[in-house]
Amino acid sequence: MPTCEVNGATLDYGDTGGENKPVLVLLHGWLGTWDSEFGPEIEWLRPHFRVLAPSRRGYGRSGPKPRKYTRKFYQRDAEDIVAWLDALGVDQVHIVGYSDGGEVALLLPILQPGLVRSVATWGAVGYFPPDIRAHVQSYWPPTWVSDELRTLHGADYIEGMILSWITAVKQIIDSGGNVSRDQAHAITCRLLMMLGRHDPLNPEQAGRQLVERAPNARLVMFNCGHPVHREKPDAFRRTLWAHLEDVT
């Protein structure tokens, strides 16, 4: 798979090609990679789009390792994506992001409005409310980590990666919780936010607060948890496809 050096990071990525197709960028969630997270979605989208999908810094085959998180890690990841697209010579994209990748997706039209034609997210609301702090802490100790995840991210790195993420997210919560919500008025492109009603990290109210601030946004709720694309795949695809048809 190709790689790209940006901002001191090495990003492994997939590229389905197709110079005459609109470009769609897929951004994976926490502890995912582009190929482990989005295999079925890439195959579904590739007839219609040039799909570009990076593994963010420190995930999977991307470096540097170990992945270290700071309170501003979402912003740093967004800056990486902008630099990566610039290196590829891409100047117009549709962004589709899940979970942590959704948080990065919400920042991109704020950081680089001329680049982003539309955004679709699920499992992300641009804000971490204080009442999810205990849930974030519950990821430690990481007794839930599978052998597959250890292999994917490196057995020597995975536990430190998890602890660093927990610490950074708690710092975000303790500093007010904002990731992109307070700047959502600057998201002027079309925005589709999808959420599961039973998502423990992303309450509907927080999603509505961001959508109400963004001028061209809408929220669609699903009767499921965090991974809408896995728990409600048919409804998810119908909703995302309607959005993409509308913006391309």
Coordinates of C-alpha atoms in Angstrom, one line a residue:
M1 CA 0.0 0.0 0.0
P2 CA 1.2 3.6 -0.7
T3 CA 2.5 5.8 2.1
C4 CA 2.9 9.6 2.4
E5 CA 5.2 11.6 4.7
V6 CA 3.4 14.6 6.3
N7 CA 4.1 16.6 9.4
G8 CA 6.5 14.1 10.8
A9 CA 4.1 11.2 10.3
T10 CA 4.0 8.4 7.8
L11 CA 0.4 7.7 6.6
D12 CA -0.5 4.4 5.1
Y13 CA -3.5 4.7 2.8
G14 CA -5.7 3.2 0.3
D15 CA -6.6 4.8 -3.1
T16 CA -9.2 3.2 -5.4
G17 CA -8.2 5.5 -8.3
G18 CA -10.4 7.1 -10.9
E19 CA -9.2 10.5 -12.0
N20 CA -12.6 11.6 -13.3
K21 CA -14.6 10.6 -10.2
P22 CA -15.4 12.9 -7.2
V23 CA -13.0 12.3 -4.3
L24 CA -14.3 10.8 -1.1
V25 CA -12.1 10.5 2.0
L26 CA -12.9 7.9 4.6
L27 CA -11.6 8.5 8.2
H28 CA -11.6 5.6 10.6
G29 CA -12.3 5.5 14.3
W30 CA -10.2 4.9 17.4
L31 CA -8.2 1.7 17.1
G32 CA -9.2 1.2 13.5
T33 CA -7.3 1.4 10.3
W34 CA -8.5 2.3 6.8
D35 CA -8.6 -1.4 5.7
S36 CA -9.8 -3.0 8.9
E37 CA -12.6 -0.5 9.4
F38 CA -13.9 0.2 5.9
G39 CA -13.4 -2.8 3.6
P40 CA -17.1 -3.2 2.8
E41 CA -17.8 0.5 2.5
I42 CA -14.8 1.0 0.1
E43 CA -16.1 -1.7 -2.2
W44 CA -19.6 -0.2 -2.1
L45 CA -18.4 3.3 -2.9
R46 CA -15.6 2.7 -5.3
P47 CA -17.7 2.4 -8.5
H48 CA -18.9 6.0 -7.9
F49 CA -16.0 7.8 -6.2
R50 CA -12.2 7.8 -6.0
V51 CA -12.0 6.7 -2.4
L52 CA -9.0 7.8 -0.4
A53 CA -8.7 6.3 3.0
P54 CA -5.7 6.9 5.3
S55 CA -4.8 5.2 8.6
R56 CA -4.2 8.2 10.9
R57 CA -0.7 8.6 12.5
G58 CA 0.3 5.8 14.8
Y59 CA -2.5 3.4 13.7
G60 CA -1.8 0.1 11.9
R61 CA 1.0 0.6 9.4
S62 CA 1.1 4.4 9.9
G63 CA 3.8 6.0 12.1
P64 CA 5.3 7.2 14.3
K65 CA 4.8 4.6 17.0
P66 CA 3.8 4.6 19.7
R67 CA 0.8 6.9 19.0
K68 CA 0.8 9.6 21.6
Y69 CA -2.3 11.8 22.2
T70 CA -2.5 15.4 23.5
R71 CA -5.5 17.5 24.3
K72 CA -5.2 18.8 20.7
F73 CA -4.8 15.5 18.9
Y74 CA -7.9 15.9 16.8
Q75 CA -6.6 19.2 15.4
R76 CA -3.3 17.6 14.7
D77 CA -4.9 14.7 12.9
A78 CA -7.0 17.2 10.8
E79 CA -3.8 19.1 9.9
D80 CA -2.3 15.7 8.8
I81 CA -5.2 15.1 6.5
V82 CA -5.0 18.5 4.9
A83 CA -1.2 18.1 4.3
W84 CA -1.8 14.5 3.0
L85 CA -4.4 15.7 0.5
D86 CA -2.2 18.6 -0.6
A87 CA 0.7 16.1 -1.2
L88 CA -1.6 14.0 -3.4
G89 CA -2.7 17.1 -5.3
V90 CA -6.3 16.8 -4.3
D91 CA -8.2 20.1 -3.9
Q92 CA -11.9 19.1 -3.5
V93 CA -13.2 16.3 -1.3
H94 CA -16.2 14.8 0.4
I95 CA -15.4 13.7 3.9
V96 CA -16.9 10.7 5.6
G97 CA -15.8 9.9 9.1
Y98 CA -16.6 7.5 11.9
S99 CA -16.1 8.1 15.7
D100 CA -12.6 9.7 16.2
G101 CA -12.5 10.0 12.4
G102 CA -15.8 11.8 12.6
E103 CA -14.3 14.3 15.1
V104 CA -11.5 14.9 12.6
A105 CA -14.0 15.2 9.8
L106 CA -15.9 17.9 11.6
L107 CA -12.8 20.0 12.0
L108 CA -11.7 19.8 8.4
P109 CA -14.2 22.4 6.9
I110 CA -13.3 24.7 9.8
L111 CA -9.6 24.3 9.1
Q112 CA -9.8 24.3 5.3
P113 CA -13.3 25.4 4.1
G114 CA -12.2 25.6 0.4
L115 CA -11.1 22.0 0.4
V116 CA -14.3 20.3 1.8
R117 CA -17.4 20.0 -0.3
S118 CA -19.5 18.0 2.2
V119 CA -19.1 16.1 5.5
A120 CA -20.9 13.0 6.8
T121 CA -20.2 11.6 10.2
W122 CA -21.4 9.1 12.7
G123 CA -20.3 8.4 16.3
A124 CA -19.1 12.0 16.7
V125 CA -20.7 15.2 18.0
G126 CA -17.8 17.7 18.3
Y127 CA -18.0 17.7 22.1
F128 CA -17.3 15.5 25.1
P129 CA -19.8 16.1 27.9
P130 CA -18.6 15.7 31.5
D131 CA -21.0 12.8 32.2
I132 CA -19.1 10.5 29.8
R133 CA -15.8 10.8 31.8
A134 CA -16.5 7.6 33.7
H135 CA -17.2 5.7 30.5
V136 CA -13.9 6.9 29.0
Q137 CA -12.1 5.8 32.1
S138 CA -13.7 2.4 31.9
Y139 CA -11.5 1.5 28.9
W140 CA -8.7 1.0 31.5
P141 CA -7.5 -1.6 32.3
P142 CA -7.6 -2.8 28.6
T143 CA -8.7 -6.4 29.4
W144 CA -11.1 -6.1 26.4
V145 CA -8.3 -5.7 23.8
S146 CA -8.4 -8.6 21.3
D147 CA -5.4 -10.4 19.8
E148 CA -6.4 -8.9 16.5
L149 CA -6.1 -5.3 17.8
R150 CA -2.7 -6.2 19.4
T151 CA -1.5 -7.4 16.0
L152 CA -3.0 -4.5 14.1
H153 CA -1.4 -1.7 16.2
G154 CA 1.6 -3.6 17.7
A155 CA 1.6 -5.6 20.9
D156 CA 4.3 -3.4 22.4
Y157 CA 2.3 -0.2 21.7
I158 CA -1.4 -0.9 22.2
E159 CA -1.7 -0.5 25.9
G160 CA 0.2 2.8 26.0
M161 CA -1.8 4.0 23.1
I162 CA -5.1 3.3 24.9
L163 CA -3.9 4.9 28.2
S164 CA -2.6 8.0 26.3
W165 CA -6.0 8.4 24.5
I166 CA -8.0 8.1 27.8
T167 CA -5.8 10.7 29.4
A168 CA -6.2 13.1 26.4
V169 CA -9.9 12.7 26.2
K170 CA -10.3 13.4 29.9
Q171 CA -8.2 16.5 29.4
I172 CA -10.6 17.6 26.7
I173 CA -13.5 17.0 29.0
D174 CA -11.9 18.8 31.9
S175 CA -11.1 21.8 29.8
G176 CA -14.8 22.2 28.7
G177 CA -15.3 19.4 26.2
N178 CA -15.2 21.3 23.0
V179 CA -13.7 19.7 19.9
S180 CA -15.5 21.5 17.1
R181 CA -19.0 22.4 18.5
D182 CA -18.1 25.9 19.4
Q183 CA -16.8 26.6 15.9
A184 CA -19.7 24.8 14.1
H185 CA -21.0 28.0 12.7
A186 CA -17.9 27.9 10.4
I187 CA -19.0 24.5 8.9
T188 CA -20.8 26.0 5.9
C189 CA -20.7 23.0 3.6
R190 CA -23.5 20.3 3.7
L191 CA -23.2 18.2 6.9
L192 CA -24.9 15.0 7.7
M193 CA -24.6 13.8 11.2
M194 CA -25.7 10.2 12.0
L195 CA -26.0 8.9 15.6
G196 CA -27.2 5.8 17.4
R197 CA -29.7 6.5 20.2
H198 CA -27.8 4.2 22.5
D199 CA -24.3 5.5 21.8
P200 CA -22.7 5.9 25.2
L201 CA -20.2 8.5 24.0
N202 CA -22.3 10.7 21.8
P203 CA -25.7 11.8 23.2
E204 CA -28.4 13.0 20.9
Q205 CA -28.6 16.4 22.7
A206 CA -24.9 17.1 22.0
G207 CA -25.4 16.2 18.4
R208 CA -28.4 18.6 18.1
Q209 CA -26.4 21.4 19.6
L210 CA -23.7 21.2 16.9
V211 CA -26.2 20.7 14.1
E212 CA -28.2 23.8 15.2
R213 CA -25.0 25.9 15.0
A214 CA -24.0 24.7 11.5
P215 CA -25.9 26.4 8.8
N216 CA -26.4 23.5 6.4
A217 CA -26.5 20.5 8.8
R218 CA -29.0 17.8 9.6
L219 CA -29.1 15.0 12.2
V220 CA -30.4 11.5 11.5
M221 CA -30.9 9.1 14.5
F222 CA -30.8 5.3 14.4
N223 CA -32.0 2.8 16.9
C224 CA -28.6 1.4 17.7
G225 CA -25.3 2.1 19.4
H226 CA -22.0 3.6 18.4
P227 CA -21.1 1.7 15.2
V228 CA -24.2 2.6 13.1
H229 CA -22.6 1.2 9.9
R230 CA -22.4 -2.2 11.5
E231 CA -25.5 -2.3 13.6
K232 CA -27.9 -0.7 11.0
P233 CA -26.0 -1.2 7.7
D234 CA -28.9 -1.0 5.3
A235 CA -30.4 2.2 6.8
F236 CA -26.9 3.7 7.2
R237 CA -26.1 3.1 3.5
R238 CA -29.5 4.5 2.4
T239 CA -29.0 7.6 4.5
L240 CA -25.4 8.2 3.5
W241 CA -26.1 7.5 -0.2
A242 CA -29.0 10.0 -0.3
H243 CA -26.6 12.6 1.2
L244 CA -23.9 11.9 -1.3
E245 CA -26.3 12.0 -4.2
D246 CA -27.4 15.4 -3.1
V247 CA -23.9 16.9 -2.9
T248 CA -22.3 15.4 -6.0

